Amino acid sequence: MKMAAKTTVLNLTEEEFVHPGNRACSGCGLSILYRIGLKALGRDCIFVVPPSCLTVMQGLFPIAATQMPVLNGTFASTAAIATGVKAAMRRLGRPTQVVAWAGDGGTSDIGIQALSGALERGEDIIYICYDNEAYMNTGVQRSGTTPQGSLTTTTPFSGKSEVGKNLPAIIAAHNPAYLATCSASYPLDFHDKLLKAKQIKGLKYLHVQTPCPPGWGIEEHMTVALGRAAVETGLFDLYEIEDGRMQLTGQSLQQLGNTGLRPVREYLEMQVRFKAFSDEQVAALQAQVDQRWSGYRDRFK
Amino acid sequence: MPDPRFKILTSASTSGPGDAGRTGSWRVERPVIDMSRCIPAKAGKHACHLCWLLCPDNVVSKDLEPEIDLEYCKGCGICAQECPVQAIAMVPDADFIEGAERE
Amino acid sequence: MSKAIIESGNVAAAMAVQLARAEVIAAYPITPQTPVTEKLSELITAGRMDAEYVAVESEHSAMAVCIGAASAGVRAFTATSSNGLLYMSEQLHWAAGARLPIVMCVVNRGIGAPWSVWNDHQDAISQRDAGWIQIFAKDHQEIVDMTLKAFRLAELVHIPVMVNYDGYYLSHTYMPFEPPDAERVDAFLPAYQYKHALSPEHPESLNTVTLPDARLDVQGVKRGGYMDLRHNLHEEMGMAIEVWEEIDRDFQTHFGRGGAPVTDPYRCDDAEVVIVAMGSMANQFRVVVDRLRQDDGIRAGVLALQMYRPFPGAMLARALQSAKHVMVYEKGLSYGSQGALYGDIKSALYPYPSRPQLHNFIVGLGGREIPTESLYQTTKTSCAPDRILPPAQSDVPQWIGLQL
């Protein structure tokens, strides 16, 4: 596994690619990701974006809140549109990176077929899924990645009864050139994984957990704290898969030696969306996390 | 081949700030930095800058004494929450209206 | 001069795409379109065509790839049929609204359910309001020539073009045609340039959410809202008729063929009975017209409609208003109403003082055989003086060739 570049707050570029005064909600996790992600990607990029909060955040005609070239497309076709743009770049002899940037609904549900096709063809694109764990742009409806027990407007009262899709595992089964999980609360980790992805040929998939204040029922200032709690409780793990090998990274790697992670209850209790979670459900979830991390300790020690 | 008879109007947007207007008006509380506690301000050299890194809206500067663009700051308070030395306080914007008195 | 060759209609289409130097081809197999894409992938793999072939996982993605490539300023092509076209429907509207000059061959086939792999026009008719230019070829030479001209039309007016030709009747039959000379094609068809091509040097966000009302851009210039952009699409699509004629004239100077790009009349000058049809059926009617004139003394003619959208209403009204009978034969309809083309022709004639007796016939759905004898008998019977029907009856489509 290649050594990742280590960017720090101090050497992170001051160049900005997003304008202030955009339409993202106050405290938006995606805004942090997008702003720092663009610093890693640089200007020689073309973005492909399906309907999502990012569509709105990037600006309403005729004003673009982003400074990047963007092709907005239909919901189901993000990876296929990116394929077409990349094919055009090859025809034009340009090294321009093509970056598909979609939400969890656009990736795990309606866009999964086009993404699966692009993965199978090994398209040379970066695909970023910012996973805020529901259809936030339309007002918090359940998506394929909405976790079990989560309240949404289409899983009211008792929360979603089904287990959310493990989307990175679905992607990993396609053997992508590079896969990484990231969190909006660790933007430098995301930044450096993007730097790495830029150097790799083939399909690079980055799955980013992205707290959403209105959707998760948290106060706006808690966005970063929430994402951190998800990682520190072991609920959301930061890792990379390269050449078929999985490796924990960043905070998840650091906490591998800890015997006691923060209890999942801490994370759940910070959010309104888990208000319907019963004690039994919390205990079951904790047992799942403990088992997974016990596996990690055996595997990666 | 461009033909002057055709305007070919498309939704092609060009880059600029303030798509959503002056988003500072969304705010009810504004971040106020106590420079006597702020790490880079106090040390007189670049350090920390977490408020700059984590600002979703690109309104905090990476200066030794960080400045906040109140025209666009939405007042989320992430900077105050994440400041490792609690140098940032969220203060009601109403306090800054001239002539206004708080009860 | 090029020499005539004998090949299938699908191969004719593929040759045109090769000559047009399309650079990105994305397609998904569906009968009877498949041989077009097989031929293109063969040409590319064999190094006889310099292009990217993307074997996508669906028609929706095929059009997505074309949308991506065309938005970046690269010439793109796809082909489909039937349910494949319907699966693309959302993307068709998108490509038109984005003003992308994509060219697509639609090898016309009936739509399921129930499954039918055989020819009719319901696939194209069902997508007539997507904002695409729709043209219909009636023989192999027209497939080649129209496809080449379609690229030039699309790139001039910045509206995508669907080149329709009949499944099996044209796609799988072998007929002689002349492939145009490659150097002359290069002179006829300039390289594609797009002022809004995606580029990091001139970053723009394309197809952004657009408000109902006009809004100032960052320079303070007023830019239209959604309705203004859509009005521009409508207006400029209407202008495509004239441009299509200009392109055809230029094509004639390069290749010596053409002259009837929008409507192709056969023995219509003095005709009292004018048959209107699209696609290969219009050629079949030439035999009917000859026989009606020779055996029955009926002054008949057939007008092949080559361009269905934009609809050349005024041109058709001029051509048809002096006839006594206009008979519209179609392989598709608006269910619960009438033939789509019939409705269009009726509305085109309405503003004019002289209106012929109109007849509407639905034929050949799902590949039901269309015997020339039955076209002859239907036409002859319908224009007999004792068969003039009252409006309430004459305005109802007659289904020809039903077996139940």
Short mmCIF file of C-alpha atoms in Angstrom, two decimals, chain A:
data_model
loop_
_atom_site.label_atom_id
_atom_site.label_comp_id
_atom_site.label_asym_id
_atom_site.label_seq_id
_atom_site.Cartn_x
_atom_site.Cartn_y
_atom_site.Cartn_z
CA MET A 1 0.00 0.00 0.00
CA LYS A 2 1.32 3.40 -1.02
CA MET A 3 2.06 5.94 1.67
CA ALA A 4 -0.56 8.64 1.67
CA ALA A 5 0.44 12.29 1.55
CA LYS A 6 -0.14 14.00 4.87
CA THR A 7 -1.80 17.32 4.53
CA THR A 8 -2.12 19.46 7.64
CA VAL A 9 -4.22 22.48 8.37
CA LEU A 10 -1.08 24.55 7.98
CA ASN A 11 -0.06 23.39 4.52
CA LEU A 12 -3.58 23.02 3.14
CA THR A 13 -4.00 25.48 0.28
CA GLU A 14 -5.80 28.75 0.98
CA GLU A 15 -7.18 28.78 -2.54
CA GLU A 16 -10.97 28.50 -2.41
CA PHE A 17 -13.17 26.99 -5.12
CA VAL A 18 -16.62 27.63 -3.64
CA HIS A 19 -18.18 31.02 -3.13
CA PRO A 20 -19.71 32.06 0.16
CA GLY A 21 -23.39 32.87 0.17
CA ASN A 22 -24.51 29.59 -1.34
CA ARG A 23 -27.76 27.78 -0.62
CA ALA A 24 -26.46 25.01 1.66
CA CYS A 25 -28.13 24.83 5.07
CA SER A 26 -26.28 26.33 7.99
CA GLY A 27 -23.84 23.76 9.41
CA CYS A 28 -24.03 21.53 6.31
CA GLY A 29 -21.61 18.60 6.40
CA LEU A 30 -21.53 18.42 2.62
CA SER A 31 -20.34 22.03 2.48
CA ILE A 32 -17.26 21.16 4.53
CA LEU A 33 -16.52 18.17 2.33
CA TYR A 34 -17.06 19.98 -0.91
CA ARG A 35 -14.94 22.95 0.09
CA ILE A 36 -11.99 20.85 1.27
CA GLY A 37 -12.44 18.18 -1.42
CA LEU A 38 -12.09 20.75 -4.18
CA LYS A 39 -8.80 21.87 -2.68
CA ALA A 40 -7.51 18.34 -3.25
CA LEU A 41 -9.00 17.94 -6.70
CA GLY A 42 -7.78 21.28 -8.06
CA ARG A 43 -9.00 23.12 -11.12
CA ASP A 44 -8.42 20.52 -13.83
CA CYS A 45 -11.66 18.70 -13.04
CA ILE A 46 -15.14 18.39 -14.42
CA PHE A 47 -17.97 17.49 -12.05
CA VAL A 48 -21.02 15.42 -12.82
CA VAL A 49 -23.85 15.87 -10.36
CA PRO A 50 -27.32 14.29 -10.19
CA PRO A 51 -30.21 15.87 -8.30
CA SER A 52 -29.12 16.24 -4.69
CA CYS A 53 -28.39 18.92 -2.10
CA LEU A 54 -25.22 19.59 -4.10
CA THR A 55 -27.31 20.62 -7.10
CA VAL A 56 -28.84 23.37 -5.03
CA MET A 57 -25.63 24.27 -3.26
CA GLN A 58 -23.78 24.70 -6.54
CA GLY A 59 -26.13 27.51 -7.48
CA LEU A 60 -29.29 28.39 -9.37
CA PHE A 61 -29.17 29.65 -12.95
CA PRO A 62 -27.51 31.87 -14.00
CA ILE A 63 -25.22 31.96 -10.93
CA ALA A 64 -22.82 29.15 -10.08
CA ALA A 65 -21.73 29.08 -6.46
CA THR A 66 -18.91 26.77 -7.50
CA GLN A 67 -15.95 27.79 -9.60
CA MET A 68 -15.73 24.38 -11.26
CA PRO A 69 -17.22 23.16 -14.54
CA VAL A 70 -20.29 21.09 -13.68
CA LEU A 71 -22.60 18.94 -15.72
CA ASN A 72 -25.92 18.45 -13.98
CA GLY A 73 -27.65 15.31 -15.14
CA THR A 74 -30.54 12.99 -14.45
CA PHE A 75 -30.79 11.12 -11.17
CA ALA A 76 -30.07 7.59 -12.39
CA SER A 77 -27.21 8.27 -14.74
CA THR A 78 -24.35 9.95 -12.87
CA ALA A 79 -21.67 7.32 -13.50
CA ALA A 80 -22.74 6.94 -17.14
CA ILE A 81 -22.63 10.69 -17.80
CA ALA A 82 -19.19 10.79 -16.19
CA THR A 83 -18.21 7.95 -18.51
CA GLY A 84 -19.21 10.06 -21.49
CA VAL A 85 -17.35 13.12 -20.26
CA LYS A 86 -14.24 11.04 -19.62
CA ALA A 87 -14.47 9.47 -23.09
CA ALA A 88 -14.64 13.00 -24.49
CA MET A 89 -11.57 14.03 -22.49
CA ARG A 90 -9.65 11.08 -23.94
CA ARG A 91 -10.75 12.10 -27.44
CA LEU A 92 -9.57 15.65 -26.73
CA GLY A 93 -6.29 14.37 -25.30
CA ARG A 94 -6.92 16.04 -21.96
CA PRO A 95 -5.89 14.62 -18.56
CA THR A 96 -8.84 16.35 -16.86
CA GLN A 97 -10.25 14.41 -13.91
CA VAL A 98 -13.93 13.59 -14.15
CA VAL A 99 -15.55 13.54 -10.73
CA ALA A 100 -19.04 12.18 -10.16
CA TRP A 101 -20.45 13.52 -6.91
CA ALA A 102 -23.76 12.09 -5.78
CA GLY A 103 -25.75 11.48 -2.63
CA ASP A 104 -26.69 8.17 -1.06
CA GLY A 105 -30.04 7.99 -2.84
CA GLY A 106 -28.39 8.83 -6.16
CA THR A 107 -25.77 6.15 -5.52
CA SER A 108 -27.25 3.31 -3.49
CA ASP A 109 -30.73 3.41 -5.01
CA ILE A 110 -31.54 5.01 -8.35
CA GLY A 111 -27.96 5.36 -9.60
CA ILE A 112 -26.61 1.94 -8.65
CA GLN A 113 -27.13 0.36 -12.07
CA ALA A 114 -25.16 3.00 -13.94
CA LEU A 115 -22.47 2.90 -11.26
CA SER A 116 -22.26 -0.89 -11.42
CA GLY A 117 -21.83 -0.64 -15.20
CA ALA A 118 -19.09 1.95 -14.87
CA LEU A 119 -17.33 -0.17 -12.22
CA GLU A 120 -17.48 -3.25 -14.41
CA ARG A 121 -16.05 -1.30 -17.35
CA GLY A 122 -13.34 0.13 -15.09
CA GLU A 123 -14.05 3.72 -16.09
CA ASP A 124 -11.29 6.12 -15.16
CA ILE A 125 -13.33 8.42 -12.94
CA ILE A 126 -13.58 9.45 -9.31
CA TYR A 127 -17.00 8.72 -7.81
CA ILE A 128 -17.82 10.40 -4.51
CA CYS A 129 -20.91 9.37 -2.60
CA TYR A 130 -21.74 11.75 0.22
CA ASP A 131 -23.90 9.67 2.45
CA ASN A 132 -26.20 11.67 4.70
CA GLU A 133 -28.26 8.54 5.12
CA ALA A 134 -31.59 9.69 3.64
CA TYR A 135 -33.09 11.74 0.82
CA MET A 136 -32.33 15.11 2.42
CA ASN A 137 -32.89 17.39 -0.55
CA THR A 138 -36.51 16.27 -0.84
CA GLY A 139 -37.08 16.48 2.91
CA VAL A 140 -35.65 13.41 4.69
CA GLN A 141 -37.18 10.29 3.17
CA ARG A 142 -35.59 6.88 3.79
CA SER A 143 -32.92 5.73 1.36
CA GLY A 144 -31.09 2.46 0.88
CA THR A 145 -28.39 3.55 3.31
CA THR A 146 -30.68 4.91 6.03
CA PRO A 147 -29.68 2.94 9.12
CA GLN A 148 -32.06 0.67 10.92
CA GLY A 149 -34.14 2.47 13.53
CA SER A 150 -33.72 5.90 11.96
CA LEU A 151 -36.74 8.16 11.83
CA THR A 152 -37.40 9.69 8.44
CA THR A 153 -40.54 11.18 6.92
CA THR A 154 -41.28 7.82 5.28
CA THR A 155 -40.29 5.76 8.34
CA PRO A 156 -42.18 7.72 11.00
CA PHE A 157 -42.96 6.72 14.61
CA SER A 158 -40.78 3.62 14.96
CA GLY A 159 -38.01 4.25 12.45
CA LYS A 160 -36.74 2.21 9.53
CA SER A 161 -37.19 -1.48 10.21
CA GLU A 162 -34.71 -2.76 7.62
CA VAL A 163 -30.92 -2.73 7.82
CA GLY A 164 -29.27 -0.14 5.57
CA LYS A 165 -27.25 -1.26 2.55
CA ASN A 166 -23.52 -1.62 3.06
CA LEU A 167 -22.77 0.32 -0.07
CA PRO A 168 -18.95 0.25 0.13
CA ALA A 169 -19.17 -3.56 0.32
CA ILE A 170 -21.33 -3.62 -2.80
CA ILE A 171 -18.78 -1.44 -4.56
CA ALA A 172 -15.89 -3.52 -3.25
CA ALA A 173 -17.45 -6.62 -4.80
CA HIS A 174 -16.81 -4.95 -8.19
CA ASN A 175 -13.06 -4.74 -7.47
CA PRO A 176 -12.64 -1.01 -8.04
CA ALA A 177 -9.16 0.44 -8.51
CA TYR A 178 -9.52 2.24 -5.20
CA LEU A 179 -12.14 2.44 -2.50
CA ALA A 180 -12.08 4.62 0.58
CA THR A 181 -14.51 5.55 3.29
CA CYS A 182 -14.30 9.04 4.71
CA SER A 183 -16.17 11.36 7.03
CA ALA A 184 -17.11 15.01 6.73
CA SER A 185 -15.67 15.40 10.21
CA TYR A 186 -12.20 14.41 9.01
CA PRO A 187 -11.85 16.65 5.95
CA LEU A 188 -8.07 16.32 5.76
CA ASP A 189 -8.38 12.53 5.60
CA PHE A 190 -10.85 12.98 2.74
CA HIS A 191 -8.49 15.48 1.12
CA ASP A 192 -5.56 13.08 1.16
CA LYS A 193 -7.60 10.11 -0.03
CA LEU A 194 -8.65 12.26 -3.00
CA LEU A 195 -5.00 13.14 -3.67
CA LYS A 196 -4.31 9.43 -3.74
CA ALA A 197 -7.32 8.66 -5.93
CA LYS A 198 -6.12 11.22 -8.48
CA GLN A 199 -2.96 9.18 -9.01
CA ILE A 200 -4.77 5.90 -9.66
CA LYS A 201 -6.21 4.80 -13.00
CA GLY A 202 -9.62 3.17 -13.02
CA LEU A 203 -12.69 3.76 -10.94
CA LYS A 204 -12.00 5.37 -7.58
CA TYR A 205 -14.92 5.27 -5.14
CA LEU A 206 -15.05 7.41 -2.01
CA HIS A 207 -17.90 6.91 0.42
CA VAL A 208 -18.25 9.80 2.83
CA GLN A 209 -20.48 9.85 5.87
CA THR A 210 -21.95 13.33 5.96
CA PRO A 211 -23.91 14.59 8.97
CA CYS A 212 -26.97 16.65 8.11
CA PRO A 213 -28.37 18.90 10.87
CA PRO A 214 -32.00 19.10 9.70
CA GLY A 215 -32.12 15.46 8.57
CA TRP A 216 -30.51 13.95 11.65
CA GLY A 217 -32.09 16.26 14.17
CA ILE A 218 -28.94 17.84 15.51
CA GLU A 219 -28.02 21.43 16.20
CA GLU A 220 -26.11 23.12 13.42
CA HIS A 221 -22.90 23.44 15.42
CA MET A 222 -22.84 19.68 16.12
CA THR A 223 -22.13 18.51 12.55
CA VAL A 224 -18.44 17.84 13.03
CA ALA A 225 -18.91 16.43 16.54
CA LEU A 226 -21.50 13.98 15.21
CA GLY A 227 -19.35 12.60 12.42
CA ARG A 228 -16.50 12.22 14.88
CA ALA A 229 -18.77 10.36 17.29
CA ALA A 230 -19.80 7.96 14.49
CA VAL A 231 -16.15 7.05 13.94
CA GLU A 232 -15.15 7.02 17.60
CA THR A 233 -18.00 4.71 18.56
CA GLY A 234 -16.93 2.34 15.77
CA LEU A 235 -20.22 2.72 13.93
CA PHE A 236 -18.66 4.25 10.85
CA ASP A 237 -15.19 3.03 9.97
CA LEU A 238 -12.54 4.80 7.95
CA TYR A 239 -10.71 2.45 5.61
CA GLU A 240 -9.24 1.99 2.18
CA ILE A 241 -9.34 -0.94 -0.20
CA GLU A 242 -6.54 -1.08 -2.71
CA ASP A 243 -5.58 -4.10 -4.79
CA GLY A 244 -8.32 -5.97 -2.94
CA ARG A 245 -6.72 -5.34 0.46
CA MET A 246 -8.60 -3.52 3.19
CA GLN A 247 -6.75 -1.31 5.65
CA LEU A 248 -8.16 0.86 8.42
CA THR A 249 -7.06 4.46 8.17
CA GLY A 250 -6.95 7.67 10.19
CA GLN A 251 -8.92 7.75 13.42
CA SER A 252 -10.23 4.21 12.90
CA LEU A 253 -6.67 2.89 12.64
CA GLN A 254 -5.61 4.91 15.66
CA GLN A 255 -8.37 3.49 17.83
CA LEU A 256 -7.62 -0.11 16.83
CA GLY A 257 -5.47 -0.46 19.94
CA ASN A 258 -8.16 0.95 22.25
CA THR A 259 -10.01 -1.74 24.09
CA GLY A 260 -13.00 0.46 24.80
CA LEU A 261 -14.50 2.59 22.07
CA ARG A 262 -17.08 5.20 22.97
CA PRO A 263 -20.44 3.46 23.47
CA VAL A 264 -22.80 3.71 20.48
CA ARG A 265 -25.50 5.06 22.80
CA GLU A 266 -23.57 8.34 22.98
CA TYR A 267 -23.82 8.78 19.22
CA LEU A 268 -27.46 7.73 19.06
CA GLU A 269 -28.57 10.01 21.87
CA MET A 270 -27.12 13.05 20.16
CA GLN A 271 -29.74 12.77 17.38
CA VAL A 272 -33.49 13.13 17.15
CA ARG A 273 -33.66 10.53 14.35
CA PHE A 274 -32.81 7.72 16.81
CA LYS A 275 -35.39 8.74 19.41
CA ALA A 276 -37.43 5.61 18.67
CA PHE A 277 -34.49 3.28 19.35
CA SER A 278 -35.27 0.85 22.16
CA ASP A 279 -32.75 -0.28 24.76
CA GLU A 280 -32.77 -3.71 23.11
CA GLN A 281 -31.95 -2.17 19.74
CA VAL A 282 -29.11 -0.15 21.26
CA ALA A 283 -27.72 -3.28 22.89
CA ALA A 284 -27.98 -5.22 19.63
CA LEU A 285 -26.22 -2.47 17.72
CA GLN A 286 -23.48 -2.29 20.35
CA ALA A 287 -23.01 -6.07 20.09
CA GLN A 288 -22.67 -5.78 16.31
CA VAL A 289 -20.04 -3.05 16.60
CA ASP A 290 -18.15 -4.98 19.28
CA GLN A 291 -18.09 -8.06 17.10
CA ARG A 292 -16.89 -6.16 14.03
CA TRP A 293 -14.15 -4.43 15.98
CA SER A 294 -13.09 -7.64 17.60
CA GLY A 295 -12.70 -8.98 14.09
CA TYR A 296 -10.64 -5.93 13.13
CA ARG A 297 -8.35 -6.44 16.10
CA ASP A 298 -7.70 -10.03 15.08
CA ARG A 299 -7.22 -9.09 11.46
CA PHE A 300 -5.15 -5.92 11.65
CA LYS A 301 -3.14 -6.25 14.90
#
